[in-house]
Amino acid sequence: MGRKVIVCVEVLNDHEQYTDLLLLRKQADSVNVKMEVEPKDRKHTEVGKVDFEHNNSDKGYLECRQNLIHRRRYSFNIFVKTFMQLPLFRFDSSGGRHWNPKNEELSLPEKAVKTPHFQKFNKDGISIAYRTEYLEENEEEILNDIQTSLHGYCNECNLETNIGGQLTIIRQINLLDYLPPNDPHSDAKFE
Amino acid sequence: MESLKSIYDIVKSDFCNLLDYKLHGNTIEILTGIPTINESMVSVFVSWDGKKYIASDGAWIDDNVYDSEEVLDGDLVNRVSQQYRDYYAIKTVVNGSGSLMYYKTCNDVRMVSAIVHEVGNFIAMYVNISNTKLVEPTDEIIKQKQFQTSINKTLRHTYGRKNVHTNYPIDLTNNKRVKLNAVVNTRTNQSDIINCLMYITGTRNDMFVKDLTKATVTFKVIAQNFLPELKYRRFAIINTSATGYKGDSTNVFLEELREFTDADLILAKNGNLLASLSGVIPYNT
């Protein structure tokens, strides 16, 4: 309850372990992420999960979520629940800009990080959004194709398949690979 | 004084540099510099439909793109946001996917920045009030909210979100008004039915009994004052895993409640309903 947790205590207490979990190689137990419609979800979300092993010890999972109506709206999260409850590392394709108010080294415009962006924790246990050169240069391609985004995400957090390649998203329902722009005003009748 | 003026120049330039945009088909997303207290920033969507300019929240509030916690009672959020809506004269419309959109329009391109500014500030206020913690929630409130949330979710899943109104006041005859935990609109044999639902839970026995008596009185008032042209049915959902639920001492109140419901009491354990909801409240038969 209450406001969003701003400080992640687990990361604050053991930032070294957090950095290890984030950066060291993680191997998924499959080559695919199978997306399925979440049965009890009112927001029409497709969810895919795949387990991974970190450094042959810690176990975690990758969770991909995609909105079926606003298909350019999707996120990736990796969790290692034995270490922390919050996602270790996340990616958001769209949504509001993340506001990094607590980072005192950033100038005002730098505090606002637009989507698509990654989010990780700093040594103070505070969630920081950031964009990489990869996101800057491939923004349009990333928004058009969830698969491209997943590759970028897995490179950033060092996650690969059990045979050392890139994870592939597969789905049950047949949807276009190209994600059209979501024009929020296209299906509403304004007075 | 030149150096003081240069401070202003920096502030102005940084404020302006906060603005950004993204294109979405025929709509432009204006990324404003307005932050919210849950580390997000407000976006306003603008388009031209050939007659007027439209500035909206893109249904982001209703779709919870701002990731609000709704720490306040939904009723309080509604009341406060209604004041903001009135103040900014914000209109609403439901889009094709059933989400509520807040918007303003104008005819003159010179006024676009004014409506973007107003809609942007409205969004920030709405998101901020949804994330404001006025009192430390007690264990009682947390448990009650958890129960309400899980039942509301089941109702929306079963009957569709358009047909489910939670925490909903209904007007009766004789100027009476009662508030229900949920109202579900269904159709049976060509006629519309307003299903009135009350939830019974409580960490202590007296809180549980309070919910029971409140539901009984509410249902009694409904029976006596419901608008004659409308059909209603009354249901109570009992949280049997609540620590305040104790068989013997609550029996007398449960018996009384049964008198005023139109079906057997609906039992829920650990937030899950024990019987199929559509069996009790039929939909579209």
Short mmCIF file of C-alpha atoms in Angstrom, two decimals:
data_model
loop_
_atom_site.label_atom_id
_atom_site.label_comp_id
_atom_site.label_asym_id
_atom_site.label_seq_id
_atom_site.Cartn_x
_atom_site.Cartn_y
_atom_site.Cartn_z
CA MET A 1 0.00 0.00 0.00
CA GLY A 2 0.97 3.60 -0.12
CA ARG A 3 2.97 5.35 -2.73
CA LYS A 4 5.23 3.51 -5.07
CA VAL A 5 8.30 2.16 -3.32
CA ILE A 6 11.00 4.64 -4.09
CA VAL A 7 13.91 3.00 -2.33
CA CYS A 8 14.49 -0.68 -2.94
CA VAL A 9 16.02 -1.89 0.32
CA GLU A 10 17.46 -5.11 -1.12
CA VAL A 11 19.47 -3.16 -3.70
CA LEU A 12 20.53 -0.55 -1.15
CA ASN A 13 21.84 -3.28 1.18
CA ASP A 14 23.69 -5.29 -1.43
CA HIS A 15 24.34 -3.33 -4.56
CA GLU A 16 27.20 -5.63 -5.52
CA GLN A 17 24.89 -8.62 -5.70
CA TYR A 18 22.39 -6.54 -7.68
CA THR A 19 25.02 -5.56 -10.23
CA ASP A 20 26.10 -9.20 -10.55
CA LEU A 21 22.54 -10.32 -11.17
CA LEU A 22 22.05 -7.59 -13.73
CA LEU A 23 25.27 -7.85 -15.69
CA LEU A 24 26.51 -11.43 -15.48
CA ARG A 25 25.33 -13.92 -18.07
CA LYS A 26 21.87 -15.38 -17.67
CA GLN A 27 20.68 -18.43 -19.59
CA ALA A 28 17.02 -19.00 -20.36
CA ASP A 29 15.75 -22.59 -20.28
CA SER A 30 14.15 -22.20 -23.71
CA VAL A 31 14.75 -20.53 -27.06
CA ASN A 32 11.23 -19.07 -27.23
CA VAL A 33 8.99 -16.82 -25.22
CA LYS A 34 5.44 -18.03 -25.74
CA MET A 35 2.92 -15.19 -25.52
CA GLU A 36 -0.54 -16.08 -24.23
CA VAL A 37 -3.59 -14.00 -23.46
CA GLU A 38 -3.88 -13.52 -19.73
CA PRO A 39 -7.17 -15.19 -18.80
CA LYS A 40 -8.14 -12.97 -15.88
CA ASP A 41 -7.08 -9.61 -17.20
CA ARG A 42 -9.45 -6.82 -18.10
CA LYS A 43 -6.82 -4.94 -20.05
CA HIS A 44 -6.42 -7.51 -22.82
CA THR A 45 -2.79 -8.23 -22.20
CA GLU A 46 -0.68 -10.94 -23.71
CA VAL A 47 1.91 -12.34 -21.34
CA GLY A 48 4.94 -14.53 -21.96
CA LYS A 49 7.26 -15.97 -19.33
CA VAL A 50 10.53 -17.81 -19.54
CA ASP A 51 12.70 -19.04 -16.68
CA PHE A 52 16.42 -18.41 -16.58
CA GLU A 53 19.38 -19.41 -14.50
CA HIS A 54 22.01 -16.91 -13.46
CA ASN A 55 25.60 -18.02 -13.09
CA ASN A 56 24.36 -21.60 -12.56
CA SER A 57 22.83 -20.66 -9.23
CA ASP A 58 20.11 -18.00 -8.89
CA LYS A 59 16.87 -18.64 -10.69
CA GLY A 60 14.69 -15.95 -12.18
CA TYR A 61 12.29 -15.29 -15.00
CA LEU A 62 11.67 -12.89 -17.84
CA GLU A 63 8.15 -11.57 -18.23
CA CYS A 64 6.97 -9.95 -21.47
CA ARG A 65 3.64 -8.13 -21.52
CA GLN A 66 1.96 -6.63 -24.55
CA ASN A 67 -1.34 -4.81 -24.83
CA LEU A 68 -3.49 -6.42 -27.51
CA ILE A 69 -5.31 -3.22 -28.43
CA HIS A 70 -2.46 -0.74 -28.10
CA ARG A 71 0.09 -3.11 -29.50
CA ARG A 72 2.95 -0.65 -29.33
CA ARG A 73 2.46 -0.71 -25.56
CA TYR A 74 4.62 -3.44 -24.10
CA SER A 75 7.14 -4.08 -21.36
CA PHE A 76 9.82 -6.56 -20.39
CA ASN A 77 10.78 -7.32 -16.81
CA ILE A 78 13.25 -9.72 -15.28
CA PHE A 79 12.67 -10.95 -11.77
CA VAL A 80 14.92 -12.76 -9.33
CA LYS A 81 12.48 -13.21 -6.46
CA THR A 82 15.03 -14.83 -4.17
CA PHE A 83 16.87 -11.49 -4.14
CA MET A 84 14.17 -8.84 -4.61
CA GLN A 85 10.43 -8.59 -5.23
CA LEU A 86 10.52 -5.67 -7.66
CA PRO A 87 11.69 -6.25 -11.22
CA LEU A 88 15.47 -6.24 -11.43
CA PHE A 89 15.49 -4.54 -14.80
CA ARG A 90 12.68 -3.28 -16.99
CA PHE A 91 11.89 -1.91 -20.39
CA ASP A 92 8.86 0.20 -21.32
CA SER A 93 8.03 0.81 -24.96
CA SER A 94 5.53 3.59 -24.32
CA GLY A 95 3.81 5.47 -21.57
CA GLY A 96 4.69 8.64 -19.74
CA ARG A 97 8.21 9.89 -19.38
CA HIS A 98 9.96 8.67 -16.27
CA TRP A 99 10.86 11.49 -13.93
CA ASN A 100 14.15 10.97 -12.10
CA PRO A 101 13.68 13.59 -9.38
CA LYS A 102 16.14 12.14 -6.89
CA ASN A 103 19.15 12.18 -9.13
CA GLU A 104 20.94 15.36 -8.19
CA GLU A 105 23.55 15.17 -10.92
CA LEU A 106 21.02 15.58 -13.70
CA SER A 107 19.86 18.90 -15.12
CA LEU A 108 16.12 19.51 -15.38
CA PRO A 109 15.63 18.29 -18.98
CA GLU A 110 17.89 15.29 -18.29
CA LYS A 111 15.65 14.21 -15.41
CA ALA A 112 12.82 13.52 -17.88
CA VAL A 113 13.44 10.26 -19.71
CA LYS A 114 10.97 9.50 -22.45
CA THR A 115 9.92 6.04 -23.57
CA PRO A 116 11.14 3.67 -24.87
CA HIS A 117 13.51 3.41 -21.95
CA PHE A 118 15.20 0.96 -19.61
CA GLN A 119 14.89 1.15 -15.85
CA LYS A 120 17.36 -0.14 -13.30
CA PHE A 121 18.32 0.64 -9.71
CA ASN A 122 21.25 2.78 -8.67
CA LYS A 123 23.39 2.17 -5.58
CA ASP A 124 20.89 4.10 -3.42
CA GLY A 125 18.15 1.63 -4.39
CA ILE A 126 16.36 4.23 -6.51
CA SER A 127 14.82 3.30 -9.84
CA ILE A 128 16.49 5.26 -12.63
CA ALA A 129 15.21 5.38 -16.21
CA TYR A 130 17.76 5.75 -18.99
CA ARG A 131 18.09 5.58 -22.74
CA THR A 132 21.01 4.05 -24.57
CA GLU A 133 22.52 4.83 -27.95
CA TYR A 134 20.78 1.69 -29.20
CA LEU A 135 17.36 3.05 -28.17
CA GLU A 136 18.10 6.51 -29.57
CA GLU A 137 19.19 5.19 -32.94
CA ASN A 138 16.58 2.46 -33.38
CA GLU A 139 13.55 4.07 -31.76
CA GLU A 140 11.18 3.69 -34.72
CA GLU A 141 12.25 0.10 -35.42
CA ILE A 142 11.89 -0.76 -31.74
CA LEU A 143 8.33 0.57 -31.64
CA ASN A 144 7.42 -1.30 -34.82
CA ASP A 145 8.77 -4.64 -33.73
CA ILE A 146 8.66 -6.20 -30.27
CA GLN A 147 11.24 -8.78 -31.36
CA THR A 148 13.88 -6.11 -32.06
CA SER A 149 13.16 -4.59 -28.66
CA LEU A 150 13.58 -7.93 -26.93
CA HIS A 151 16.99 -8.39 -28.54
CA GLY A 152 18.08 -4.96 -27.34
CA TYR A 153 16.73 -5.69 -23.87
CA CYS A 154 18.47 -9.07 -23.61
CA ASN A 155 21.77 -7.57 -24.75
CA GLU A 156 21.46 -4.86 -22.10
CA CYS A 157 20.90 -7.36 -19.27
CA ASN A 158 22.99 -10.22 -20.70
CA LEU A 159 20.21 -12.77 -21.13
CA GLU A 160 20.49 -15.45 -23.79
CA THR A 161 18.90 -18.78 -24.69
CA ASN A 162 20.06 -22.19 -23.50
CA ILE A 163 22.01 -22.58 -26.75
CA GLY A 164 23.52 -19.13 -26.57
CA GLY A 165 21.33 -17.28 -29.05
CA GLN A 166 18.57 -14.68 -29.00
CA LEU A 167 15.15 -15.36 -27.52
CA THR A 168 12.28 -15.44 -30.03
CA ILE A 169 8.73 -14.39 -29.30
CA ILE A 170 6.08 -16.81 -30.50
CA ARG A 171 2.34 -16.38 -30.15
CA GLN A 172 -0.78 -18.47 -30.37
CA ILE A 173 -2.92 -15.96 -32.15
CA ASN A 174 -2.10 -14.69 -35.56
CA LEU A 175 -1.22 -11.03 -35.44
CA LEU A 176 0.61 -8.78 -37.83
CA ASP A 177 4.31 -8.56 -37.18
CA TYR A 178 4.28 -4.87 -37.95
CA LEU A 179 2.75 -2.85 -35.14
CA PRO A 180 0.68 0.03 -36.52
CA PRO A 181 0.79 3.36 -34.71
CA ASN A 182 -1.78 3.60 -31.92
CA ASP A 183 -3.69 6.76 -32.61
CA PRO A 184 -5.63 7.30 -29.38
CA HIS A 185 -8.08 9.70 -31.06
CA SER A 186 -8.97 7.45 -34.00
CA ASP A 187 -11.86 5.59 -32.36
CA ALA A 188 -13.52 8.22 -30.16
CA LYS A 189 -16.33 10.61 -31.04
CA PHE A 190 -15.53 14.03 -29.58
CA GLU A 191 -18.34 16.51 -29.14
CA MET B 1 21.80 42.59 -13.15
CA GLU B 2 22.84 40.79 -16.30
CA SER B 3 23.77 37.70 -14.25
CA LEU B 4 20.32 37.55 -12.67
CA LYS B 5 18.75 37.79 -16.10
CA SER B 6 20.98 34.92 -17.20
CA ILE B 7 19.55 32.80 -14.39
CA TYR B 8 16.12 33.45 -15.81
CA ASP B 9 17.42 32.52 -19.28
CA ILE B 10 18.70 29.17 -18.00
CA VAL B 11 15.45 28.40 -16.18
CA LYS B 12 13.36 29.37 -19.19
CA SER B 13 15.50 27.35 -21.56
CA ASP B 14 15.44 24.27 -19.30
CA PHE B 15 11.68 24.54 -18.78
CA CYS B 16 11.14 24.77 -22.52
CA ASN B 17 13.56 21.92 -23.21
CA LEU B 18 11.35 19.66 -21.11
CA LEU B 19 8.79 19.75 -23.91
CA ASP B 20 8.95 16.98 -26.48
CA TYR B 21 6.60 15.24 -28.91
CA LYS B 22 5.81 11.90 -30.51
CA LEU B 23 3.60 11.14 -33.50
CA HIS B 24 0.85 8.53 -33.36
CA GLY B 25 -0.96 8.40 -36.71
CA ASN B 26 -3.04 11.58 -36.97
CA THR B 27 -2.51 12.49 -33.34
CA ILE B 28 0.51 14.18 -31.79
CA GLU B 29 1.56 13.41 -28.24
CA ILE B 30 2.87 16.49 -26.46
CA LEU B 31 5.24 15.44 -23.68
CA THR B 32 4.73 18.24 -21.18
CA GLY B 33 7.06 19.31 -18.41
CA ILE B 34 4.42 18.57 -15.77
CA PRO B 35 5.65 15.88 -13.35
CA THR B 36 3.50 13.70 -11.10
CA ILE B 37 4.32 12.51 -7.59
CA ASN B 38 4.77 8.93 -8.80
CA GLU B 39 7.77 9.73 -10.99
CA SER B 40 5.92 10.08 -14.25
CA MET B 41 5.37 13.03 -16.56
CA VAL B 42 2.15 14.10 -18.20
CA SER B 43 1.47 13.64 -21.91
CA VAL B 44 -1.36 15.41 -23.76
CA PHE B 45 -2.66 14.12 -27.11
CA VAL B 46 -3.73 16.64 -29.76
CA SER B 47 -5.49 16.21 -33.09
CA TRP B 48 -7.54 18.22 -35.62
CA ASP B 49 -10.76 16.62 -36.86
CA GLY B 50 -11.46 19.13 -39.64
CA LYS B 51 -13.64 21.32 -37.41
CA LYS B 52 -11.92 21.61 -34.08
CA TYR B 53 -8.75 20.88 -32.15
CA ILE B 54 -8.94 18.17 -29.50
CA ALA B 55 -6.60 17.82 -26.52
CA SER B 56 -7.03 14.64 -24.45
CA ASP B 57 -5.30 12.37 -21.97
CA GLY B 58 -5.38 9.57 -24.60
CA ALA B 59 -7.31 7.44 -22.04
CA TRP B 60 -4.06 7.09 -20.12
CA ILE B 61 -5.75 7.83 -16.78
CA ASP B 62 -8.40 5.13 -17.27
CA ASP B 63 -5.91 2.64 -18.77
CA ASN B 64 -3.66 3.42 -15.79
CA VAL B 65 -0.63 4.10 -17.97
CA TYR B 66 0.48 6.47 -15.19
CA ASP B 67 0.69 3.45 -12.88
CA SER B 68 -1.36 5.02 -10.09
CA GLU B 69 -1.71 3.21 -6.81
CA GLU B 70 -5.21 4.53 -5.95
CA VAL B 71 -4.26 4.75 -2.30
CA LEU B 72 -7.34 6.84 -1.58
CA ASP B 73 -10.89 5.63 -1.39
CA GLY B 74 -12.20 5.63 -4.97
CA ASP B 75 -15.10 7.78 -3.81
CA LEU B 76 -12.77 10.50 -2.58
CA VAL B 77 -10.78 10.41 -5.83
CA ASN B 78 -14.07 10.79 -7.72
CA ARG B 79 -15.21 13.75 -5.65
CA VAL B 80 -11.91 15.62 -5.87
CA SER B 81 -11.45 14.88 -9.56
CA GLN B 82 -15.01 16.05 -10.23
CA GLN B 83 -14.06 19.44 -8.78
CA TYR B 84 -11.04 19.61 -11.05
CA ARG B 85 -13.16 18.55 -14.02
CA ASP B 86 -15.64 21.31 -13.29
CA TYR B 87 -12.89 23.87 -12.78
CA TYR B 88 -11.16 23.06 -16.07
CA ALA B 89 -14.47 22.26 -17.86
CA ILE B 90 -13.14 18.88 -18.95
CA LYS B 91 -15.41 16.68 -21.08
CA THR B 92 -15.34 12.89 -21.27
CA VAL B 93 -15.94 10.30 -23.97
CA VAL B 94 -15.62 6.50 -24.09
CA ASN B 95 -13.31 5.30 -26.86
CA GLY B 96 -13.65 2.17 -29.01
CA SER B 97 -11.96 -0.08 -26.48
CA GLY B 98 -14.24 1.05 -23.66
CA SER B 99 -11.80 3.37 -21.88
CA LEU B 100 -12.78 6.78 -20.59
CA MET B 101 -10.99 9.72 -22.20
CA TYR B 102 -10.79 13.22 -20.69
CA TYR B 103 -10.59 16.06 -23.21
CA LYS B 104 -11.15 19.67 -24.20
CA THR B 105 -11.70 21.19 -27.60
CA CYS B 106 -11.18 24.57 -29.25
CA ASN B 107 -11.69 26.03 -32.71
CA ASP B 108 -8.85 28.51 -32.91
CA VAL B 109 -5.28 27.25 -33.27
CA ARG B 110 -4.17 30.07 -30.96
CA MET B 111 -6.11 28.41 -28.14
CA VAL B 112 -4.49 24.98 -28.54
CA SER B 113 -1.73 25.71 -26.05
CA ALA B 114 -4.35 26.88 -23.54
CA ILE B 115 -6.33 23.61 -23.70
CA VAL B 116 -3.12 21.53 -23.65
CA HIS B 117 -2.06 23.46 -20.55
CA GLU B 118 -5.41 22.89 -18.85
CA VAL B 119 -5.76 19.22 -19.77
CA GLY B 120 -2.12 18.67 -18.74
CA ASN B 121 -2.67 20.23 -15.33
CA PHE B 122 -5.90 18.29 -14.88
CA ILE B 123 -4.09 15.00 -15.61
CA ALA B 124 -1.35 15.82 -13.08
CA MET B 125 -3.93 16.65 -10.41
CA TYR B 126 -5.87 13.48 -11.09
CA VAL B 127 -2.76 11.28 -10.96
CA ASN B 128 -1.48 13.06 -7.86
CA ILE B 129 -4.73 12.72 -5.93
CA SER B 130 -4.85 9.02 -6.86
CA ASN B 131 -1.39 8.60 -5.35
CA THR B 132 -1.92 10.71 -2.24
CA LYS B 133 -1.88 9.03 1.12
CA LEU B 134 -3.92 11.09 3.58
CA VAL B 135 -3.93 8.62 6.44
CA GLU B 136 -1.79 5.59 7.11
CA PRO B 137 -4.05 2.73 6.06
CA THR B 138 -4.92 0.41 8.92
CA ASP B 139 -4.82 -3.34 8.64
CA GLU B 140 -8.64 -3.24 8.50
CA ILE B 141 -8.61 -0.90 5.48
CA ILE B 142 -5.90 -2.87 3.69
CA LYS B 143 -7.76 -6.17 4.11
CA GLN B 144 -11.06 -4.59 3.11
CA LYS B 145 -9.50 -3.04 0.02
CA GLN B 146 -7.84 -6.31 -0.96
CA PHE B 147 -11.18 -8.09 -0.75
CA GLN B 148 -12.98 -5.38 -2.71
CA THR B 149 -10.29 -5.33 -5.38
CA SER B 150 -10.36 -9.08 -5.96
CA ILE B 151 -14.16 -9.21 -6.15
CA ASN B 152 -14.30 -6.13 -8.41
CA LYS B 153 -11.78 -7.75 -10.73
CA THR B 154 -13.84 -10.94 -10.94
CA LEU B 155 -17.01 -8.94 -11.66
CA ARG B 156 -15.33 -6.94 -14.42
CA HIS B 157 -13.91 -10.09 -15.91
CA THR B 158 -17.28 -11.90 -15.84
CA TYR B 159 -19.61 -9.09 -16.92
CA GLY B 160 -17.32 -6.71 -18.82
CA ARG B 161 -16.08 -3.45 -17.39
CA LYS B 162 -18.81 -1.40 -19.09
CA ASN B 163 -21.48 -3.23 -17.07
CA VAL B 164 -19.81 -3.02 -13.67
CA HIS B 165 -19.80 0.10 -11.50
CA THR B 166 -17.98 -0.18 -8.22
CA ASN B 167 -18.49 1.94 -5.12
CA TYR B 168 -21.60 3.29 -6.77
CA PRO B 169 -24.37 5.49 -5.37
CA ILE B 170 -27.89 4.93 -6.70
CA ASP B 171 -30.78 7.35 -6.39
CA LEU B 172 -34.08 6.01 -5.11
CA THR B 173 -37.53 7.46 -4.72
CA ASN B 174 -38.37 9.79 -1.80
CA ASN B 175 -35.01 11.52 -2.29
CA LYS B 176 -33.21 8.55 -0.84
CA ARG B 177 -29.79 7.49 -1.98
CA VAL B 178 -27.75 4.43 -1.05
CA LYS B 179 -24.21 3.47 -1.92
CA LEU B 180 -23.42 -0.03 -3.09
CA ASN B 181 -20.10 -1.84 -3.31
CA ALA B 182 -20.97 -2.73 -6.88
CA VAL B 183 -23.77 -2.41 -9.41
CA VAL B 184 -23.85 -4.89 -12.29
CA ASN B 185 -26.13 -4.27 -15.27
CA THR B 186 -27.43 -7.42 -16.93
CA ARG B 187 -30.24 -8.39 -19.31
CA THR B 188 -32.55 -11.31 -18.66
CA ASN B 189 -35.54 -12.20 -20.85
CA GLN B 190 -35.36 -8.88 -22.73
CA SER B 191 -35.41 -6.77 -19.62
CA ASP B 192 -32.60 -4.84 -17.93
CA ILE B 193 -31.76 -5.81 -14.40
CA ILE B 194 -29.82 -3.71 -11.94
CA ASN B 195 -27.93 -6.11 -9.70
CA CYS B 196 -27.08 -4.49 -6.37
CA LEU B 197 -24.09 -5.99 -4.57
CA MET B 198 -22.79 -5.47 -1.04
CA TYR B 199 -19.57 -6.99 0.29
CA ILE B 200 -19.25 -8.30 3.84
CA THR B 201 -15.83 -8.54 5.44
CA GLY B 202 -13.95 -7.43 8.55
CA THR B 203 -10.84 -8.28 10.53
CA ARG B 204 -12.83 -8.18 13.77
CA ASN B 205 -16.22 -9.62 14.52
CA ASP B 206 -17.77 -6.22 15.23
CA MET B 207 -16.51 -4.85 11.88
CA PHE B 208 -17.94 -7.90 10.15
CA VAL B 209 -21.30 -7.40 11.86
CA LYS B 210 -21.19 -3.72 10.89
CA ASP B 211 -20.89 -4.70 7.22
CA LEU B 212 -23.70 -7.22 7.65
CA THR B 213 -26.14 -4.76 9.19
CA LYS B 214 -25.19 -2.05 6.69
CA ALA B 215 -25.97 -4.43 3.82
CA THR B 216 -29.26 -5.46 5.44
CA VAL B 217 -30.43 -1.89 5.91
CA THR B 218 -29.27 -0.87 2.41
CA PHE B 219 -31.20 -3.75 0.83
CA LYS B 220 -34.27 -2.97 2.91
CA VAL B 221 -34.19 0.66 1.77
CA ILE B 222 -33.80 -0.48 -1.84
CA ALA B 223 -36.84 -2.77 -1.57
CA GLN B 224 -38.96 0.06 -0.23
CA ASN B 225 -37.80 2.84 -2.50
CA PHE B 226 -36.58 1.41 -5.79
CA LEU B 227 -37.71 3.26 -8.91
CA PRO B 228 -40.86 1.34 -9.96
CA GLU B 229 -39.99 1.19 -13.67
CA LEU B 230 -36.70 -0.59 -13.00
CA LYS B 231 -35.97 -4.17 -12.02
CA TYR B 232 -33.43 -4.93 -9.36
CA ARG B 233 -31.89 -7.94 -7.61
CA ARG B 234 -29.85 -7.86 -4.41
CA PHE B 235 -26.81 -9.97 -3.61
CA ALA B 236 -24.39 -10.12 -0.70
CA ILE B 237 -20.86 -11.47 -1.03
CA ILE B 238 -19.47 -12.87 2.20
CA ASN B 239 -15.74 -13.07 2.84
CA THR B 240 -15.57 -16.39 4.69
CA SER B 241 -11.81 -16.10 5.16
CA ALA B 242 -12.14 -12.80 7.05
CA THR B 243 -10.95 -13.15 10.65
CA GLY B 244 -14.13 -11.37 11.79
CA TYR B 245 -16.32 -14.11 10.32
CA LYS B 246 -17.33 -16.32 13.22
CA GLY B 247 -20.18 -18.71 12.64
CA ASP B 248 -22.32 -18.58 15.78
CA SER B 249 -22.12 -14.94 16.78
CA THR B 250 -22.87 -13.74 13.25
CA ASN B 251 -25.66 -16.21 12.48
CA VAL B 252 -28.47 -14.00 13.70
CA PHE B 253 -27.27 -11.16 11.46
CA LEU B 254 -26.73 -13.49 8.50
CA GLU B 255 -30.31 -14.78 8.89
CA GLU B 256 -31.62 -11.23 8.83
CA LEU B 257 -29.56 -10.40 5.72
CA ARG B 258 -30.90 -13.48 3.92
CA GLU B 259 -34.40 -12.01 4.25
CA PHE B 260 -33.39 -9.08 2.08
CA THR B 261 -31.35 -10.74 -0.65
CA ASP B 262 -32.78 -12.21 -3.83
CA ALA B 263 -30.49 -15.24 -3.92
CA ASP B 264 -28.51 -17.27 -1.47
CA LEU B 265 -25.50 -15.48 0.01
CA ILE B 266 -22.47 -15.62 -2.26
CA LEU B 267 -19.48 -17.01 -0.43
CA ALA B 268 -15.90 -16.02 -1.20
CA LYS B 269 -12.76 -17.53 0.26
CA ASN B 270 -9.34 -15.88 -0.04
CA GLY B 271 -10.81 -13.44 -2.57
CA ASN B 272 -12.15 -16.23 -4.82
CA LEU B 273 -15.85 -16.88 -5.23
CA LEU B 274 -16.82 -20.40 -4.26
CA ALA B 275 -19.58 -20.71 -6.87
CA SER B 276 -19.72 -19.58 -10.49
CA LEU B 277 -20.89 -15.99 -10.51
CA SER B 278 -22.77 -16.24 -13.80
CA GLY B 279 -24.84 -19.06 -12.27
CA VAL B 280 -26.06 -16.70 -9.54
CA ILE B 281 -26.29 -13.53 -11.60
CA PRO B 282 -27.22 -14.65 -15.14
CA TYR B 283 -26.06 -12.51 -17.98
CA ASN B 284 -27.81 -12.06 -21.34
CA THR B 285 -30.19 -14.98 -21.23
#
